[in-house]
Amino acid sequence: MSRRIAAGLRAPQRLAWLGGLAAVLACASTDPLVTEMRARYEGAARDPEVQRHASVELYEAEQSLERLERADRLDRDEAEIRHLAHLTQDRIDIARLGAERGRLQETAEQLTERRDELRLAARSRDAQIAQTRADRAEAAALYAQQRAVSAEERAAELEQELTELEAEQTERGLVVTLRDVLFAFNRAELQPGAHQDLDRIARHLEEHPDLTITVEGHTDSVGDTGYNQELSEQRAQAVADYLFAEGVDRSRVSVRGLGESQPVAPNTNLAGRQQNRRVEIVFPR
Amino acid sequence: MRAATPLIACAALTLGACASVPAPHEQVAKAEAQVDTARRHGADQHAPLALRTAEDLLAESRRQLDEEHHLEARRAAEKAEVAALLATTQARREQLQQSVEDLSDTVEALEEELGRAPARSVAPAPGVAPAQEEIAP
């Protein structure tokens, strides 16, 4: 039919008609594969998940599609069209996978956050449980302690009160040591620094009228033994006298001089000798 | 002669087209890089089929290049590049899928341990069954 129409036209008209037909054919001849790819691309492009998570991949797919459509318009060969359609299909698949990947990424982030919250909650709960247990143990210990023998309780109390004087628990009882710096060199007079400690002891004796004490003087091994014995007695006596002056009853205080007989440190060096020169106040058990 | 001219022109064009296709070294290099990337992203484990496709296409493009079939080499290289990208994306997707499943299990176990219902729901991941929720009486 078209041949008949063409034959009926004059030459210039025929040329124009052929040109028009070619144009129409070129447009209409869009490869169905290309149309299919355009549709698939648009399907992906409409997907909000793809738009949101795979915009770069979608752009690449669009570029690939445009290349395909260009090739189709320029009437490249079948093999190239098939090749470019293949690439476009892969690009669309990548965009769809990219959307899933993005969605999973988001879910993973939310779950991580949730997990961390829960871990924190679990940890603080565990801490709370541990605290409750510790509280109970402490209460039980306190109860047991309250039920303990009164003598022990009293001893502990005494120890507590004398802590400030650095009292030491020994076999003989609590011992407060007055160092030799509290005496003038080679003399038995107390230095003013000793008064504070002795005032505390006097107060303590006042508060506990049933307590008795022993005041013991000690020296190092330097010098004559007899002299040292005498010096230790004098120093012990000086301490006792101070306490008497503070109102402590004489009957509660016994005084002993032990000279160099009971060193607490070696007498071979200065520091040791200094430790040995001392007065001890003993609170017998 | 007049009739022969278009034929000659056609033949010349065809030959020219063949000869003028440059060796697609760049495309092959791109494909190689993309396949490497896929491997680095664990595609051999998480997207083995997709990676295999990309590797086969890359091998094909090298073979065609050796035989100076530049057009075929270019097409295979382009396909390999995109296939490798597909493998990378898929591997990443699979890894995330695994993470989401693991995380879901952990969260579920923690919620059970703490003995309380989820404070807020998390959108279920594609392909992951939503965590069972307790129905309030």
JSON list of N, CA, C and O in Angstrom, two decimals, chain B residues 28 55-70 72-73 76:
[
{"chain": "B", "resi": 28, "resn": "VAL", "atom": "N", "xyz": [39.08, -2.34, 31.37]},
{"chain": "B", "resi": 28, "resn": "VAL", "atom": "CA", "xyz": [39.54, -3.56, 32.03]},
{"chain": "B", "resi": 28, "resn": "VAL", "atom": "C", "xyz": [40.11, -3.23, 33.42]},
{"chain": "B", "resi": 28, "resn": "VAL", "atom": "O", "xyz": [39.83, -3.92, 34.41]},
{"chain": "B", "resi": 55, "resn": "GLU", "atom": "N", "xyz": [34.06, -12.15, 38.09]},
{"chain": "B", "resi": 55, "resn": "GLU", "atom": "CA", "xyz": [35.40, -12.69, 37.79]},
{"chain": "B", "resi": 55, "resn": "GLU", "atom": "C", "xyz": [35.44, -13.34, 36.41]},
{"chain": "B", "resi": 55, "resn": "GLU", "atom": "O", "xyz": [36.40, -13.15, 35.65]},
{"chain": "B", "resi": 56, "resn": "ASP", "atom": "N", "xyz": [34.37, -14.08, 36.10]},
{"chain": "B", "resi": 56, "resn": "ASP", "atom": "CA", "xyz": [34.30, -14.72, 34.78]},
{"chain": "B", "resi": 56, "resn": "ASP", "atom": "C", "xyz": [34.29, -13.68, 33.67]},
{"chain": "B", "resi": 56, "resn": "ASP", "atom": "O", "xyz": [34.97, -13.83, 32.65]},
{"chain": "B", "resi": 57, "resn": "LEU", "atom": "N", "xyz": [33.52, -12.62, 33.89]},
{"chain": "B", "resi": 57, "resn": "LEU", "atom": "CA", "xyz": [33.45, -11.56, 32.88]},
{"chain": "B", "resi": 57, "resn": "LEU", "atom": "C", "xyz": [34.79, -10.86, 32.72]},
{"chain": "B", "resi": 57, "resn": "LEU", "atom": "O", "xyz": [35.19, -10.51, 31.60]},
{"chain": "B", "resi": 58, "resn": "LEU", "atom": "N", "xyz": [35.47, -10.67, 33.84]},
{"chain": "B", "resi": 58, "resn": "LEU", "atom": "CA", "xyz": [36.79, -10.02, 33.79]},
{"chain": "B", "resi": 58, "resn": "LEU", "atom": "C", "xyz": [37.77, -10.90, 33.01]},
{"chain": "B", "resi": 58, "resn": "LEU", "atom": "O", "xyz": [38.52, -10.42, 32.15]},
{"chain": "B", "resi": 59, "resn": "ALA", "atom": "N", "xyz": [37.73, -12.20, 33.28]},
{"chain": "B", "resi": 59, "resn": "ALA", "atom": "CA", "xyz": [38.61, -13.15, 32.57]},
{"chain": "B", "resi": 59, "resn": "ALA", "atom": "C", "xyz": [38.29, -13.12, 31.07]},
{"chain": "B", "resi": 59, "resn": "ALA", "atom": "O", "xyz": [39.19, -13.10, 30.23]},
{"chain": "B", "resi": 60, "resn": "GLU", "atom": "N", "xyz": [37.00, -13.08, 30.80]},
{"chain": "B", "resi": 60, "resn": "GLU", "atom": "CA", "xyz": [36.55, -13.02, 29.40]},
{"chain": "B", "resi": 60, "resn": "GLU", "atom": "C", "xyz": [37.09, -11.76, 28.71]},
{"chain": "B", "resi": 60, "resn": "GLU", "atom": "O", "xyz": [37.60, -11.82, 27.60]},
{"chain": "B", "resi": 61, "resn": "SER", "atom": "N", "xyz": [37.01, -10.64, 29.40]},
{"chain": "B", "resi": 61, "resn": "SER", "atom": "CA", "xyz": [37.45, -9.38, 28.78]},
{"chain": "B", "resi": 61, "resn": "SER", "atom": "C", "xyz": [38.96, -9.42, 28.53]},
{"chain": "B", "resi": 61, "resn": "SER", "atom": "O", "xyz": [39.44, -8.91, 27.51]},
{"chain": "B", "resi": 62, "resn": "ARG", "atom": "N", "xyz": [39.72, -10.05, 29.45]},
{"chain": "B", "resi": 62, "resn": "ARG", "atom": "CA", "xyz": [41.17, -10.16, 29.25]},
{"chain": "B", "resi": 62, "resn": "ARG", "atom": "C", "xyz": [41.49, -11.05, 28.05]},
{"chain": "B", "resi": 62, "resn": "ARG", "atom": "O", "xyz": [42.38, -10.74, 27.25]},
{"chain": "B", "resi": 63, "resn": "ARG", "atom": "N", "xyz": [40.72, -12.12, 27.94]},
{"chain": "B", "resi": 63, "resn": "ARG", "atom": "CA", "xyz": [40.94, -13.04, 26.83]},
{"chain": "B", "resi": 63, "resn": "ARG", "atom": "C", "xyz": [40.68, -12.33, 25.50]},
{"chain": "B", "resi": 63, "resn": "ARG", "atom": "O", "xyz": [41.47, -12.41, 24.56]},
{"chain": "B", "resi": 64, "resn": "GLN", "atom": "N", "xyz": [39.55, -11.60, 25.46]},
{"chain": "B", "resi": 64, "resn": "GLN", "atom": "CA", "xyz": [39.20, -10.89, 24.23]},
{"chain": "B", "resi": 64, "resn": "GLN", "atom": "C", "xyz": [40.24, -9.82, 23.90]},
{"chain": "B", "resi": 64, "resn": "GLN", "atom": "O", "xyz": [40.55, -9.57, 22.75]},
{"chain": "B", "resi": 65, "resn": "LEU", "atom": "N", "xyz": [40.76, -9.21, 24.94]},
{"chain": "B", "resi": 65, "resn": "LEU", "atom": "CA", "xyz": [41.77, -8.18, 24.75]},
{"chain": "B", "resi": 65, "resn": "LEU", "atom": "C", "xyz": [43.03, -8.79, 24.15]},
{"chain": "B", "resi": 65, "resn": "LEU", "atom": "O", "xyz": [43.63, -8.24, 23.23]},
{"chain": "B", "resi": 66, "resn": "ASP", "atom": "N", "xyz": [43.42, -9.96, 24.65]},
{"chain": "B", "resi": 66, "resn": "ASP", "atom": "CA", "xyz": [44.59, -10.67, 24.13]},
{"chain": "B", "resi": 66, "resn": "ASP", "atom": "C", "xyz": [44.42, -10.99, 22.65]},
{"chain": "B", "resi": 66, "resn": "ASP", "atom": "O", "xyz": [45.37, -10.92, 21.88]},
{"chain": "B", "resi": 67, "resn": "GLU", "atom": "N", "xyz": [43.18, -11.31, 22.28]},
{"chain": "B", "resi": 67, "resn": "GLU", "atom": "CA", "xyz": [42.92, -11.67, 20.89]},
{"chain": "B", "resi": 67, "resn": "GLU", "atom": "C", "xyz": [42.58, -10.45, 20.04]},
{"chain": "B", "resi": 67, "resn": "GLU", "atom": "O", "xyz": [42.09, -10.58, 18.93]},
{"chain": "B", "resi": 68, "resn": "GLU", "atom": "N", "xyz": [42.75, -9.28, 20.66]},
{"chain": "B", "resi": 68, "resn": "GLU", "atom": "CA", "xyz": [42.50, -7.99, 20.00]},
{"chain": "B", "resi": 68, "resn": "GLU", "atom": "C", "xyz": [41.07, -7.85, 19.51]},
{"chain": "B", "resi": 68, "resn": "GLU", "atom": "O", "xyz": [40.78, -7.15, 18.54]},
{"chain": "B", "resi": 69, "resn": "HIS", "atom": "N", "xyz": [40.14, -8.53, 20.20]},
{"chain": "B", "resi": 69, "resn": "HIS", "atom": "CA", "xyz": [38.72, -8.31, 19.96]},
{"chain": "B", "resi": 69, "resn": "HIS", "atom": "C", "xyz": [38.28, -7.20, 20.89]},
{"chain": "B", "resi": 69, "resn": "HIS", "atom": "O", "xyz": [37.74, -7.45, 21.96]},
{"chain": "B", "resi": 70, "resn": "HIS", "atom": "N", "xyz": [38.59, -5.96, 20.49]},
{"chain": "B", "resi": 70, "resn": "HIS", "atom": "CA", "xyz": [38.44, -4.84, 21.40]},
{"chain": "B", "resi": 70, "resn": "HIS", "atom": "C", "xyz": [37.01, -4.57, 21.80]},
{"chain": "B", "resi": 70, "resn": "HIS", "atom": "O", "xyz": [36.72, -4.22, 22.95]},
{"chain": "B", "resi": 72, "resn": "GLU", "atom": "N", "xyz": [34.45, -6.72, 21.97]},
{"chain": "B", "resi": 72, "resn": "GLU", "atom": "CA", "xyz": [33.99, -7.74, 22.92]},
{"chain": "B", "resi": 72, "resn": "GLU", "atom": "C", "xyz": [34.67, -7.56, 24.28]},
{"chain": "B", "resi": 72, "resn": "GLU", "atom": "O", "xyz": [34.04, -7.74, 25.33]},
{"chain": "B", "resi": 73, "resn": "ALA", "atom": "N", "xyz": [35.96, -7.21, 24.22]},
{"chain": "B", "resi": 73, "resn": "ALA", "atom": "CA", "xyz": [36.72, -6.99, 25.46]},
{"chain": "B", "resi": 73, "resn": "ALA", "atom": "C", "xyz": [36.10, -5.84, 26.25]},
{"chain": "B", "resi": 73, "resn": "ALA", "atom": "O", "xyz": [35.93, -5.92, 27.47]},
{"chain": "B", "resi": 76, "resn": "ALA", "atom": "N", "xyz": [32.70, -6.96, 27.77]},
{"chain": "B", "resi": 76, "resn": "ALA", "atom": "CA", "xyz": [32.89, -7.88, 28.91]},
{"chain": "B", "resi": 76, "resn": "ALA", "atom": "C", "xyz": [33.42, -7.11, 30.12]},
{"chain": "B", "resi": 76, "resn": "ALA", "atom": "O", "xyz": [32.97, -7.35, 31.26]}
]
